[in-house]
mmCIF file with all atom_site columns, C-alpha atoms in Angstrom:
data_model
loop_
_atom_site.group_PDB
_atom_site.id
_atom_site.type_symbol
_atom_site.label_atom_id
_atom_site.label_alt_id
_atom_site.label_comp_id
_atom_site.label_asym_id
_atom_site.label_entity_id
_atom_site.label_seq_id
_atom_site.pdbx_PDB_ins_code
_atom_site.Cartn_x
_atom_site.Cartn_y
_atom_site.Cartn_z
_atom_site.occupancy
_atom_site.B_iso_or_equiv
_atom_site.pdbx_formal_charge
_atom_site.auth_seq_id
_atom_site.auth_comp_id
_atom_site.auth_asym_id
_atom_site.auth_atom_id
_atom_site.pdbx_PDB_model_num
ATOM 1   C CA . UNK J 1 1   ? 8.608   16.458  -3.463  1.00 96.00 ? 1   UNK J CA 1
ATOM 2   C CA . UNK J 1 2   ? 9.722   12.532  -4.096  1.00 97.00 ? 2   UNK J CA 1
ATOM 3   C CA . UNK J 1 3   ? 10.362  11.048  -0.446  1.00 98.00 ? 3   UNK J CA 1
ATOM 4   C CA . UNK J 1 4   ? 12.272  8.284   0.058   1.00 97.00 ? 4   UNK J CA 1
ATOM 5   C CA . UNK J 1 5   ? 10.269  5.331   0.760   1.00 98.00 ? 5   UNK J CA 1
ATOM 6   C CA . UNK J 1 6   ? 11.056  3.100   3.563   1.00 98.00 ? 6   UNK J CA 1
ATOM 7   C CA . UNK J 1 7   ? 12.749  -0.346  3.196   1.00 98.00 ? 7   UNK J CA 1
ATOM 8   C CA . UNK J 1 8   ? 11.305  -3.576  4.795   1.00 98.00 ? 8   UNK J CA 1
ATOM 9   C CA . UNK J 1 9   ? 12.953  -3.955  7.974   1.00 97.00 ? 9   UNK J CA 1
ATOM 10  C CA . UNK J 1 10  ? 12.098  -0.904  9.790   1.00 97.00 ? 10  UNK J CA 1
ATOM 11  C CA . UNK J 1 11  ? 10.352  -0.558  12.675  1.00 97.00 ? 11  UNK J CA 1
ATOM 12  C CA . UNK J 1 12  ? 8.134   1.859   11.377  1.00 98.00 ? 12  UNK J CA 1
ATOM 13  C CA . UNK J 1 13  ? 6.536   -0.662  8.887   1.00 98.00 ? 13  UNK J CA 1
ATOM 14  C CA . UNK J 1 14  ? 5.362   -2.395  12.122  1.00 98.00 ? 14  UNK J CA 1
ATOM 15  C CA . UNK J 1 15  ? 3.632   0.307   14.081  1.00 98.00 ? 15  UNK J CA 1
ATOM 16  C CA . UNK J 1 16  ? -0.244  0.613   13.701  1.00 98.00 ? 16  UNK J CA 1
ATOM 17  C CA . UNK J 1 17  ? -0.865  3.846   12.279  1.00 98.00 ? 17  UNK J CA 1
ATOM 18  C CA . UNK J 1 18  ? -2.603  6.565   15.151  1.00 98.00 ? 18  UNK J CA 1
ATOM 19  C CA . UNK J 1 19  ? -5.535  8.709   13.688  1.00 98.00 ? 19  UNK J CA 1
ATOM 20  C CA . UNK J 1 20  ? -5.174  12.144  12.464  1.00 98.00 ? 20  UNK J CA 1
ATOM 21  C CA . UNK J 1 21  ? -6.735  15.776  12.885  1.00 97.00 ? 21  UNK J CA 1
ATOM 22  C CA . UNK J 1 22  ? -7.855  18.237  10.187  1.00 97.00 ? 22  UNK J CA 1
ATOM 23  C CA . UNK J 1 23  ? -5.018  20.454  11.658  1.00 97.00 ? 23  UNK J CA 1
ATOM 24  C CA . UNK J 1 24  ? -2.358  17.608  10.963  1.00 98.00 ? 24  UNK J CA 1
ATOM 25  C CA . UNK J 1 25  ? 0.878   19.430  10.048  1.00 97.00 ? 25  UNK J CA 1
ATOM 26  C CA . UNK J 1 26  ? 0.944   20.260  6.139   1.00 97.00 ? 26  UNK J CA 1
ATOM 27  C CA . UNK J 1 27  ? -1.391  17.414  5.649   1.00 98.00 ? 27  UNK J CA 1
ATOM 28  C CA . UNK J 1 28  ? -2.243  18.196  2.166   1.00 98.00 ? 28  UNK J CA 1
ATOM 29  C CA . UNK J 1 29  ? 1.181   18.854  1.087   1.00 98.00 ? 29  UNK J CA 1
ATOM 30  C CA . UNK J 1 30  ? 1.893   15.356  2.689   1.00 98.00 ? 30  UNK J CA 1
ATOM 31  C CA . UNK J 1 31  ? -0.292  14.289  0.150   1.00 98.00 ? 31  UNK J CA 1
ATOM 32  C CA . UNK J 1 32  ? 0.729   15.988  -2.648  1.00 98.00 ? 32  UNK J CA 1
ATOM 33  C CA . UNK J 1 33  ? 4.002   14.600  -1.520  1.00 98.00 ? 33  UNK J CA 1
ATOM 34  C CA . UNK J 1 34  ? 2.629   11.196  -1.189  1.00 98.00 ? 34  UNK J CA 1
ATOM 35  C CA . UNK J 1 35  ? 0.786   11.163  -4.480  1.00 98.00 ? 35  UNK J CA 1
ATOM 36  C CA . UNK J 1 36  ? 4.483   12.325  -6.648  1.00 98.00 ? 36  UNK J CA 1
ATOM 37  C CA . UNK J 1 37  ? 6.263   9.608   -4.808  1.00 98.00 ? 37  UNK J CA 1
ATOM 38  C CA . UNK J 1 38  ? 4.075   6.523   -5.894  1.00 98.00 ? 38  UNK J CA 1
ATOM 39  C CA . UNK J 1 39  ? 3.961   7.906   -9.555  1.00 98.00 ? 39  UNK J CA 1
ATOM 40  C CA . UNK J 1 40  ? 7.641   7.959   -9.847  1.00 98.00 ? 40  UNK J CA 1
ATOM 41  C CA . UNK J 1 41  ? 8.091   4.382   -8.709  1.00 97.00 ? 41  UNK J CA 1
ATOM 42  C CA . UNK J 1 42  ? 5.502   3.318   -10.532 1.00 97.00 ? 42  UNK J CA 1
ATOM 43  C CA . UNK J 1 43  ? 3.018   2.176   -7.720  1.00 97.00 ? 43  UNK J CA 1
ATOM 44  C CA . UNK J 1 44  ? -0.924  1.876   -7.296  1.00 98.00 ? 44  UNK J CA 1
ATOM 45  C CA . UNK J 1 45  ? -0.836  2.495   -3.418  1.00 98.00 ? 45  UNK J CA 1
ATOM 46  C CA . UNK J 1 46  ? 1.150   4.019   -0.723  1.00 98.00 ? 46  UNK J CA 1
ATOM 47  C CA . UNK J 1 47  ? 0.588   3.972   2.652   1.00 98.00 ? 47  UNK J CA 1
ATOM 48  C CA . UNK J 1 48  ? 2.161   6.831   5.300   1.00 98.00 ? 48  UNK J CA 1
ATOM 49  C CA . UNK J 1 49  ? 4.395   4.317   6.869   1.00 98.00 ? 49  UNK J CA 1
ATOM 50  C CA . UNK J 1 50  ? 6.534   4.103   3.765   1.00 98.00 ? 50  UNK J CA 1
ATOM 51  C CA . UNK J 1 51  ? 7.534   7.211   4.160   1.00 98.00 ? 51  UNK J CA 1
ATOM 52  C CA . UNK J 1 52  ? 8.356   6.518   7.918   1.00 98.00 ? 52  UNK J CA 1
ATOM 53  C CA . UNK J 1 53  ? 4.877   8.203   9.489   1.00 98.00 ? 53  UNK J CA 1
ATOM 54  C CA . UNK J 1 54  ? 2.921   5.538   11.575  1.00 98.00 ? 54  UNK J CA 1
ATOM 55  C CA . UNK J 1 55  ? -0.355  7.761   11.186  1.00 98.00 ? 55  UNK J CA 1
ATOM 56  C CA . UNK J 1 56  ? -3.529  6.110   9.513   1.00 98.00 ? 56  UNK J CA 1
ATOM 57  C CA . UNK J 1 57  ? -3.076  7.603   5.900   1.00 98.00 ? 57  UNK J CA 1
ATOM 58  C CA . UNK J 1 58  ? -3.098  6.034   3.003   1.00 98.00 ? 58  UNK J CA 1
ATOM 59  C CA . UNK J 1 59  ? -3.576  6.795   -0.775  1.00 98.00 ? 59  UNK J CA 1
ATOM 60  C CA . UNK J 1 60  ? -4.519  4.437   -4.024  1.00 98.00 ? 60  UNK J CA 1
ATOM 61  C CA . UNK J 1 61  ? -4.420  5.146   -8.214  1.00 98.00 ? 61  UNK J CA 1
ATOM 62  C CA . UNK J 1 62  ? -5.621  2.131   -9.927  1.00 97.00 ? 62  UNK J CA 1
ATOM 63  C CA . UNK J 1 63  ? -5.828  3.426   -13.314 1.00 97.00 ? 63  UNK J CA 1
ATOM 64  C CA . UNK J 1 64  ? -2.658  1.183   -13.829 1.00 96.00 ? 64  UNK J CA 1
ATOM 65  C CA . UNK J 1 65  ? -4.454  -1.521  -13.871 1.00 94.00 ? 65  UNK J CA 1
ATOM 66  C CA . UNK J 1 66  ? -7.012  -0.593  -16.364 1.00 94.00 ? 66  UNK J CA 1
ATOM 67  C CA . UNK J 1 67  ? -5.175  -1.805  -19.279 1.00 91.00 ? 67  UNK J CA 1
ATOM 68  C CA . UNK J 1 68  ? -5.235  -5.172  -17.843 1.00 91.00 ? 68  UNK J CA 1
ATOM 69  C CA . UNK J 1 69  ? -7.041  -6.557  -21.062 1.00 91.00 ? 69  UNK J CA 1
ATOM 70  C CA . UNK J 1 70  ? -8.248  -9.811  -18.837 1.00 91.00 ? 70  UNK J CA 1
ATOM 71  C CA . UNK J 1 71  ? -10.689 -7.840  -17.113 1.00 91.00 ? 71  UNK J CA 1
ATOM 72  C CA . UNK J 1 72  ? -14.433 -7.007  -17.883 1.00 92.00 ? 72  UNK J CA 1
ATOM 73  C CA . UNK J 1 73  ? -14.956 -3.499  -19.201 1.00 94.00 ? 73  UNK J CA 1
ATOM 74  C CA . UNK J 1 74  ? -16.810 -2.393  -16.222 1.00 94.00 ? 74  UNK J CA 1
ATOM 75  C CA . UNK J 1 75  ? -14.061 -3.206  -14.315 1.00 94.00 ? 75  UNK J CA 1
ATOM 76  C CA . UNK J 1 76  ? -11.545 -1.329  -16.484 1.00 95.00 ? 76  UNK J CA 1
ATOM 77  C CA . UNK J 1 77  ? -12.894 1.850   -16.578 1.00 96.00 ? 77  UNK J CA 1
ATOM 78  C CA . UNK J 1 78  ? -13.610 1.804   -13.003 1.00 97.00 ? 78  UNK J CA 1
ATOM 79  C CA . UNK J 1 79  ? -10.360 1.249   -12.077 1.00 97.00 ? 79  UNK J CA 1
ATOM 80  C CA . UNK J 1 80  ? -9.012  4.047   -14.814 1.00 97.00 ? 80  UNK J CA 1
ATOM 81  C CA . UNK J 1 81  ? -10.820 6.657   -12.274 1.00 97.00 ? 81  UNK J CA 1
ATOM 82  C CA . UNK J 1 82  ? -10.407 5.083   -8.943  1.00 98.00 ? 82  UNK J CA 1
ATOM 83  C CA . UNK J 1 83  ? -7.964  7.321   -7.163  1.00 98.00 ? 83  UNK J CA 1
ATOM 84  C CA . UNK J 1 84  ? -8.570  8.443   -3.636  1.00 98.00 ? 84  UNK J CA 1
ATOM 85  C CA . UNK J 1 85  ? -7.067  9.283   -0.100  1.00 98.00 ? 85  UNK J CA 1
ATOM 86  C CA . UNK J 1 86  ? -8.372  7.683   2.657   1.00 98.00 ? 86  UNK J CA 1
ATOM 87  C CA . UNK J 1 87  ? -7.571  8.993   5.835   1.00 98.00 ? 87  UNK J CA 1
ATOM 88  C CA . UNK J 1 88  ? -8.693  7.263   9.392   1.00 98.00 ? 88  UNK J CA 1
ATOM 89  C CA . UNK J 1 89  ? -10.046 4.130   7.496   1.00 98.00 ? 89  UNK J CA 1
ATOM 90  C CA . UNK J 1 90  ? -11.598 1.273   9.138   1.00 98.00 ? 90  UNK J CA 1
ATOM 91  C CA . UNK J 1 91  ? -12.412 -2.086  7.246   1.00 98.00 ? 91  UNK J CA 1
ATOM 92  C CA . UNK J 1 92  ? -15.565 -2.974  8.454   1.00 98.00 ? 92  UNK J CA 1
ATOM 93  C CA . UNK J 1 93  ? -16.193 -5.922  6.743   1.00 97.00 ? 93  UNK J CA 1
ATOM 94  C CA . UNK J 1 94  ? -14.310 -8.454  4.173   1.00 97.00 ? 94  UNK J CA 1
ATOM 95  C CA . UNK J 1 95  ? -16.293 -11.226 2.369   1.00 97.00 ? 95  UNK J CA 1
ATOM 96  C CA . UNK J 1 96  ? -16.759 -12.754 -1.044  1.00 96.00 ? 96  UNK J CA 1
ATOM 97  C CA . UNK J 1 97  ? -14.404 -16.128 -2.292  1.00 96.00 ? 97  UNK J CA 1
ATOM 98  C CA . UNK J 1 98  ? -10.923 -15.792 -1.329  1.00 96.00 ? 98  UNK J CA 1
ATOM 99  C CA . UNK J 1 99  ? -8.526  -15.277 -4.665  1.00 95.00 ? 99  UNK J CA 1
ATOM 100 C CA . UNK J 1 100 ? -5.046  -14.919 -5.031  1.00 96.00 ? 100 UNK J CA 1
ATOM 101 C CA . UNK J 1 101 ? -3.264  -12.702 -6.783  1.00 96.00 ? 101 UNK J CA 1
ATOM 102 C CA . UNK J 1 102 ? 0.553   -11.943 -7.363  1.00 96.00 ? 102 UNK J CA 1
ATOM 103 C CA . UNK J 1 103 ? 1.360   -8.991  -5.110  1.00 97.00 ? 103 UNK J CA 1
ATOM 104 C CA . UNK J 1 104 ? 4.417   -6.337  -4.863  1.00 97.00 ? 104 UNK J CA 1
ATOM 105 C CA . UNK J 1 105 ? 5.082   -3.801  -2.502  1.00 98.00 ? 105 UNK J CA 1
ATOM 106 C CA . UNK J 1 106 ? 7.196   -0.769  -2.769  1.00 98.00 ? 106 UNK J CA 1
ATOM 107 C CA . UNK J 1 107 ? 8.661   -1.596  0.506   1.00 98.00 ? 107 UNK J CA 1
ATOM 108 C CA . UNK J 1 108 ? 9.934   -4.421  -0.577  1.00 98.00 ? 108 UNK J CA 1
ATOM 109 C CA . UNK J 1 109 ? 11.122  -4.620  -4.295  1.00 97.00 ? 109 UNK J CA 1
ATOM 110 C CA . UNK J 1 110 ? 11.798  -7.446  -6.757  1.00 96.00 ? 110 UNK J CA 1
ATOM 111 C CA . UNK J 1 111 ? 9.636   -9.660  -4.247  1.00 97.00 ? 111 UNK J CA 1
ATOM 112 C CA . UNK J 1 112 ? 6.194   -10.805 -6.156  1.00 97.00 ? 112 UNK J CA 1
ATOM 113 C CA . UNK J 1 113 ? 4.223   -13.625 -4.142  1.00 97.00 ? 113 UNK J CA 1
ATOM 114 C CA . UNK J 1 114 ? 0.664   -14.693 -4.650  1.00 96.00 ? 114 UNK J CA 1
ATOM 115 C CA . UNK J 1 115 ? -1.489  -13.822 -1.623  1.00 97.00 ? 115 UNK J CA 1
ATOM 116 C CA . UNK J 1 116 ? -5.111  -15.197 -0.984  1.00 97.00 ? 116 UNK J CA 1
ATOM 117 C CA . UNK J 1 117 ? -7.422  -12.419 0.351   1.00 98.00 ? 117 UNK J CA 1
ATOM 118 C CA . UNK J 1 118 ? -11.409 -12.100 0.101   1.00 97.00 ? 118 UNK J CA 1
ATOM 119 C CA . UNK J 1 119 ? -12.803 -10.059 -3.111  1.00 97.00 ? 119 UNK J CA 1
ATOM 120 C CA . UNK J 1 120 ? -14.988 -7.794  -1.725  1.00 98.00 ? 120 UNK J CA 1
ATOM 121 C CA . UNK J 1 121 ? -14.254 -5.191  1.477   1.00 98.00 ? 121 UNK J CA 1
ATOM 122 C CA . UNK J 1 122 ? -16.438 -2.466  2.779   1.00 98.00 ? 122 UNK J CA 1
ATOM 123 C CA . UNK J 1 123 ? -14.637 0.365   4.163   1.00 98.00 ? 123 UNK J CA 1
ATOM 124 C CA . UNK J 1 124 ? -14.925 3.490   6.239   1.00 98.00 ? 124 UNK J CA 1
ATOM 125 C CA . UNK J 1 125 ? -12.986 6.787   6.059   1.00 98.00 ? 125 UNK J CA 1
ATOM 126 C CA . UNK J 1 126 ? -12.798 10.309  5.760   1.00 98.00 ? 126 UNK J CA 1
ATOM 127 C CA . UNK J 1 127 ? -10.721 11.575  2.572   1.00 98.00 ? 127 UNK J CA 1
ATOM 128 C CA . UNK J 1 128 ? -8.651  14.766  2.374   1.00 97.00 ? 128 UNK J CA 1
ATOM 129 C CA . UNK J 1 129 ? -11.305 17.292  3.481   1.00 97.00 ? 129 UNK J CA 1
ATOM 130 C CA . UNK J 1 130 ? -12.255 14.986  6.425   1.00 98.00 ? 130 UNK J CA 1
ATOM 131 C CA . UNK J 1 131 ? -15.688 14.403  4.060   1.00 98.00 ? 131 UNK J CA 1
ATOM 132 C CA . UNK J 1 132 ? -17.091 10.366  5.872   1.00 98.00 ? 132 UNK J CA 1
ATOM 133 C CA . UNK J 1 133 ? -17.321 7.784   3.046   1.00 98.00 ? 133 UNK J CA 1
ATOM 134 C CA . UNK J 1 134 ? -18.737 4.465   3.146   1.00 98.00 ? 134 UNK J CA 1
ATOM 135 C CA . UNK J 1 135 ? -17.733 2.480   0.096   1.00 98.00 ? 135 UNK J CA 1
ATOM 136 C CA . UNK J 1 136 ? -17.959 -1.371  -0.755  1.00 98.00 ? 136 UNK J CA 1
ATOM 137 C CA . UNK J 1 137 ? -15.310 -2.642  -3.062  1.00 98.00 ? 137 UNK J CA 1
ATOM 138 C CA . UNK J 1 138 ? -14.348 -5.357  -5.357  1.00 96.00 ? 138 UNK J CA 1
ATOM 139 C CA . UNK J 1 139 ? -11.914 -7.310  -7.934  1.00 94.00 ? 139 UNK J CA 1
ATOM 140 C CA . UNK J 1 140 ? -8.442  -5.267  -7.915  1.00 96.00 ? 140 UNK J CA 1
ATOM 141 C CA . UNK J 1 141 ? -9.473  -2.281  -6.388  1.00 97.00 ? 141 UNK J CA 1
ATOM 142 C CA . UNK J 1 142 ? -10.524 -4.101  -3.075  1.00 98.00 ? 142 UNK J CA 1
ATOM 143 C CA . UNK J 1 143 ? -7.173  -5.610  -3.307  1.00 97.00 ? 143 UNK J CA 1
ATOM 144 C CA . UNK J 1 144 ? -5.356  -2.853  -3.371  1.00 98.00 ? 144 UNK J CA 1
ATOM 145 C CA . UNK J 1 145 ? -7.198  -1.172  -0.724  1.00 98.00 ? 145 UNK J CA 1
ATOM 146 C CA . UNK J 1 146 ? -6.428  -4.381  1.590   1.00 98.00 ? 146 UNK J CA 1
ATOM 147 C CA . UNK J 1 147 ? -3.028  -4.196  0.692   1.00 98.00 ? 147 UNK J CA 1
ATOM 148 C CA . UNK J 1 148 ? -2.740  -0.624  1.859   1.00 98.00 ? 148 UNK J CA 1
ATOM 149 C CA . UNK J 1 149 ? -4.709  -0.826  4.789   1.00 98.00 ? 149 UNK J CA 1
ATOM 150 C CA . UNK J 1 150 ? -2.493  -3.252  6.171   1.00 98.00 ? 150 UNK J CA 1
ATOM 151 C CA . UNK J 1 151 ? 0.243   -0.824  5.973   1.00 98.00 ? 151 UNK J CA 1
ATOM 152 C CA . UNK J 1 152 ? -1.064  1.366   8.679   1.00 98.00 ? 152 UNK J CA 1
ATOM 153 C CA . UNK J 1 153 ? -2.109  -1.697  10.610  1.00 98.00 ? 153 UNK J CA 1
ATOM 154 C CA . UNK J 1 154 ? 1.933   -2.546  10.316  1.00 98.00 ? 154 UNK J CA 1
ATOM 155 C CA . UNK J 1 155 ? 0.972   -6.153  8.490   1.00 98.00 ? 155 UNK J CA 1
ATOM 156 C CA . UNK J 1 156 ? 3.299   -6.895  5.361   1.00 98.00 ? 156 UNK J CA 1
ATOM 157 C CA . UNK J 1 157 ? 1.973   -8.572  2.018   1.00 98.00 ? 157 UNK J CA 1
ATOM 158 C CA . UNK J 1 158 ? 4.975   -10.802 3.147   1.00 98.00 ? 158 UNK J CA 1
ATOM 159 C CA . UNK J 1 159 ? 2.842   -11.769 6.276   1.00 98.00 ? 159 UNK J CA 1
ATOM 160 C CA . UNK J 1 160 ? 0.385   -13.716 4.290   1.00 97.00 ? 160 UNK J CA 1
ATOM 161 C CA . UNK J 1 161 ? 2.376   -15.947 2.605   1.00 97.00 ? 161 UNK J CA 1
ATOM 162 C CA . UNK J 1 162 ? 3.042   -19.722 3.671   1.00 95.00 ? 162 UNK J CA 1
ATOM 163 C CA . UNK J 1 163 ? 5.882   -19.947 6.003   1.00 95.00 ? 163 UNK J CA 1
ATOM 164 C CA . UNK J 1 164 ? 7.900   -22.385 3.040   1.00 96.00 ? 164 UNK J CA 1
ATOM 165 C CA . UNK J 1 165 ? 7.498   -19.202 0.648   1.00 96.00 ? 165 UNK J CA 1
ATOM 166 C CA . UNK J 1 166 ? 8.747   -17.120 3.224   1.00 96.00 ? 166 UNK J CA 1
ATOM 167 C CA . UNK J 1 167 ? 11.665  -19.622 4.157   1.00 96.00 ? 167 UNK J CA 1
ATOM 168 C CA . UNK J 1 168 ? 12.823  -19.068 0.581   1.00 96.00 ? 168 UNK J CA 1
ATOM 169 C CA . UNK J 1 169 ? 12.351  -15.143 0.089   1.00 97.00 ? 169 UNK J CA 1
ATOM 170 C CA . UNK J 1 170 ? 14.066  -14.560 4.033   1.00 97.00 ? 170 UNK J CA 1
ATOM 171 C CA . UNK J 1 171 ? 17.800  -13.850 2.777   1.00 97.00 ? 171 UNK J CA 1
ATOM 172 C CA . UNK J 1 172 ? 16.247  -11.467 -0.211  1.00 97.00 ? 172 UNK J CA 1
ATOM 173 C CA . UNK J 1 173 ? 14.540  -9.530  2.420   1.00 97.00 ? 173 UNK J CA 1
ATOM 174 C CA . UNK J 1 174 ? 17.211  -9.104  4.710   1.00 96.00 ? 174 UNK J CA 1
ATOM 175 C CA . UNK J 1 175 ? 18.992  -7.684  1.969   1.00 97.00 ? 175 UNK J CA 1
ATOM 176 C CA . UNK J 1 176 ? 16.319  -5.257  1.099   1.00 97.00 ? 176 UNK J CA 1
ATOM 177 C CA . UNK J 1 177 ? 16.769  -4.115  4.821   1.00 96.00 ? 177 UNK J CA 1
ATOM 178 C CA . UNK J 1 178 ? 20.961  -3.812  4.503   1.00 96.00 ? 178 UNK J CA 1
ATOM 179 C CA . UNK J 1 179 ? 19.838  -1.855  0.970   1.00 96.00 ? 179 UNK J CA 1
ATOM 180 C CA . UNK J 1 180 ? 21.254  -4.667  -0.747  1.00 96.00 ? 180 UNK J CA 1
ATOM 181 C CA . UNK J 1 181 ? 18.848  -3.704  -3.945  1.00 95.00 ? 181 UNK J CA 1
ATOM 182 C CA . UNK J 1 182 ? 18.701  -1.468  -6.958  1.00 94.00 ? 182 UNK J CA 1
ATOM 183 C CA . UNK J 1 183 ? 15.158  0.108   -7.152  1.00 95.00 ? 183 UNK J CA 1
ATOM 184 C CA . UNK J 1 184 ? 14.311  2.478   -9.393  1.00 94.00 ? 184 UNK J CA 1
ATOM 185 C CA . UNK J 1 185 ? 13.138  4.904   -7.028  1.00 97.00 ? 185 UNK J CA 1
ATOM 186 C CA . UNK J 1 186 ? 14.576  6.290   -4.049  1.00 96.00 ? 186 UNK J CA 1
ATOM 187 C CA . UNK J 1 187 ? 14.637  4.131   -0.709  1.00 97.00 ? 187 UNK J CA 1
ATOM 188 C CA . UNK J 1 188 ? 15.567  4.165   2.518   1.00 96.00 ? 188 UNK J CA 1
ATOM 189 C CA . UNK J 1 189 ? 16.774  1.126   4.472   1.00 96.00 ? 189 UNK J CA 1
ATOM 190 C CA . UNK J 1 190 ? 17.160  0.350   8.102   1.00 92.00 ? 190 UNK J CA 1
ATOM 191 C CA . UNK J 1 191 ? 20.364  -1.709  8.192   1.00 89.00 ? 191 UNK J CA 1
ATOM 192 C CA . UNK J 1 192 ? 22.316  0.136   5.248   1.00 86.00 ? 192 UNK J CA 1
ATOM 193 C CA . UNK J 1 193 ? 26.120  0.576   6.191   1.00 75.00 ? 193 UNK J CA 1
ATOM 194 C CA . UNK J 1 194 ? 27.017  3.943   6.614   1.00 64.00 ? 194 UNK J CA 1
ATOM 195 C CA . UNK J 1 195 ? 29.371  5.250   3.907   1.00 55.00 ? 195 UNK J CA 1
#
């Protein structure tokens, strides 16, 4: 089932995500759930808070990306398979040279800003049959895993950006929050007048 996914501006977006159980209510259909409603707006990540659940749950399909022809072949096909679901996930370390890179977020639409973040981040989590990985990454898919994981630590691409940048973009957001925006996709926003 496509969810709606939640606008910037709710409160929801904000909360650090608690940690879940194996016995989490229709987890896997969550995911299944989860999984349909990136595809059909087009994303490479989605995090459980944007679809208004503050629990730490997150999910990530780079293959997107491998058609990027500026990137090494290595790189390509790994990112053509990287898909996973990475429940409970800790960073436990970021490193490499900081690189920026023009970011979206299906929270907030038709925003794009460059954001500096290290190229390399080793992370812990279980995935959907509570299996414990360990797994260093780097390049795009590290990016996108940084991106999501600060979804369900309630951080915003938007946070990361110079406060000039986010001087100019303020009145844009505040009209993704009053659902002043035409997505492709279905969305919910916080400060939409009632019909």
């Amino acid at each position: 089932m496509i969810l709606p996914i939640i606008a910037y501006g709710d409160p929801v977006l904000r909360k650090v995500g608690v940690e879940i159980t194996p016995d989490y209510p229709n987890l896997k259909e969550l995911i299944e759930n989860m999984k349909e409603t990136m595809y059909n707006a087009q994303g490479v990540g989605l995090a459980a808070p944007q679809i208004g659940k503050a629990i730490r749950l997150f999910i990530v399909d780079t293959s997107p990306f491998s058609a990027d022809e500026d990137l090494d072949e290595s790189e390509r096909t790994f990112l053509e398979n990287f898909k996973r679901v990475f429940i409970n996930a800790k960073i436990l370390k970021e490193e490499g040279n900081e690189w920026a890179f023009n970011e979206g977020c299906l929270s907030i639409p038709n925003i794009r800003e460059d954001v500096v973040r290290e190229s390399e981040v080793t992370i812990e989590y279980v995935d959907e049959n509570f299996k414990k990985h360990t797994e260093t990454l780097n390049g795009l898919a590290a990016r996108v895993v940084q991106h999501e994981y600060d979804h369900i630590e309630g951080i915003l691409f938007t946070d990361k950006i110079s406060s000039l940048k986010k001087r100019l973009i303020k009145k844009k957001l505040e009209n993704i929050s009053k659902g002043k925006v035409n997505p492709d996709y279905r969305m919910k926003f916080p400060l939409q007048k009632r019909k």
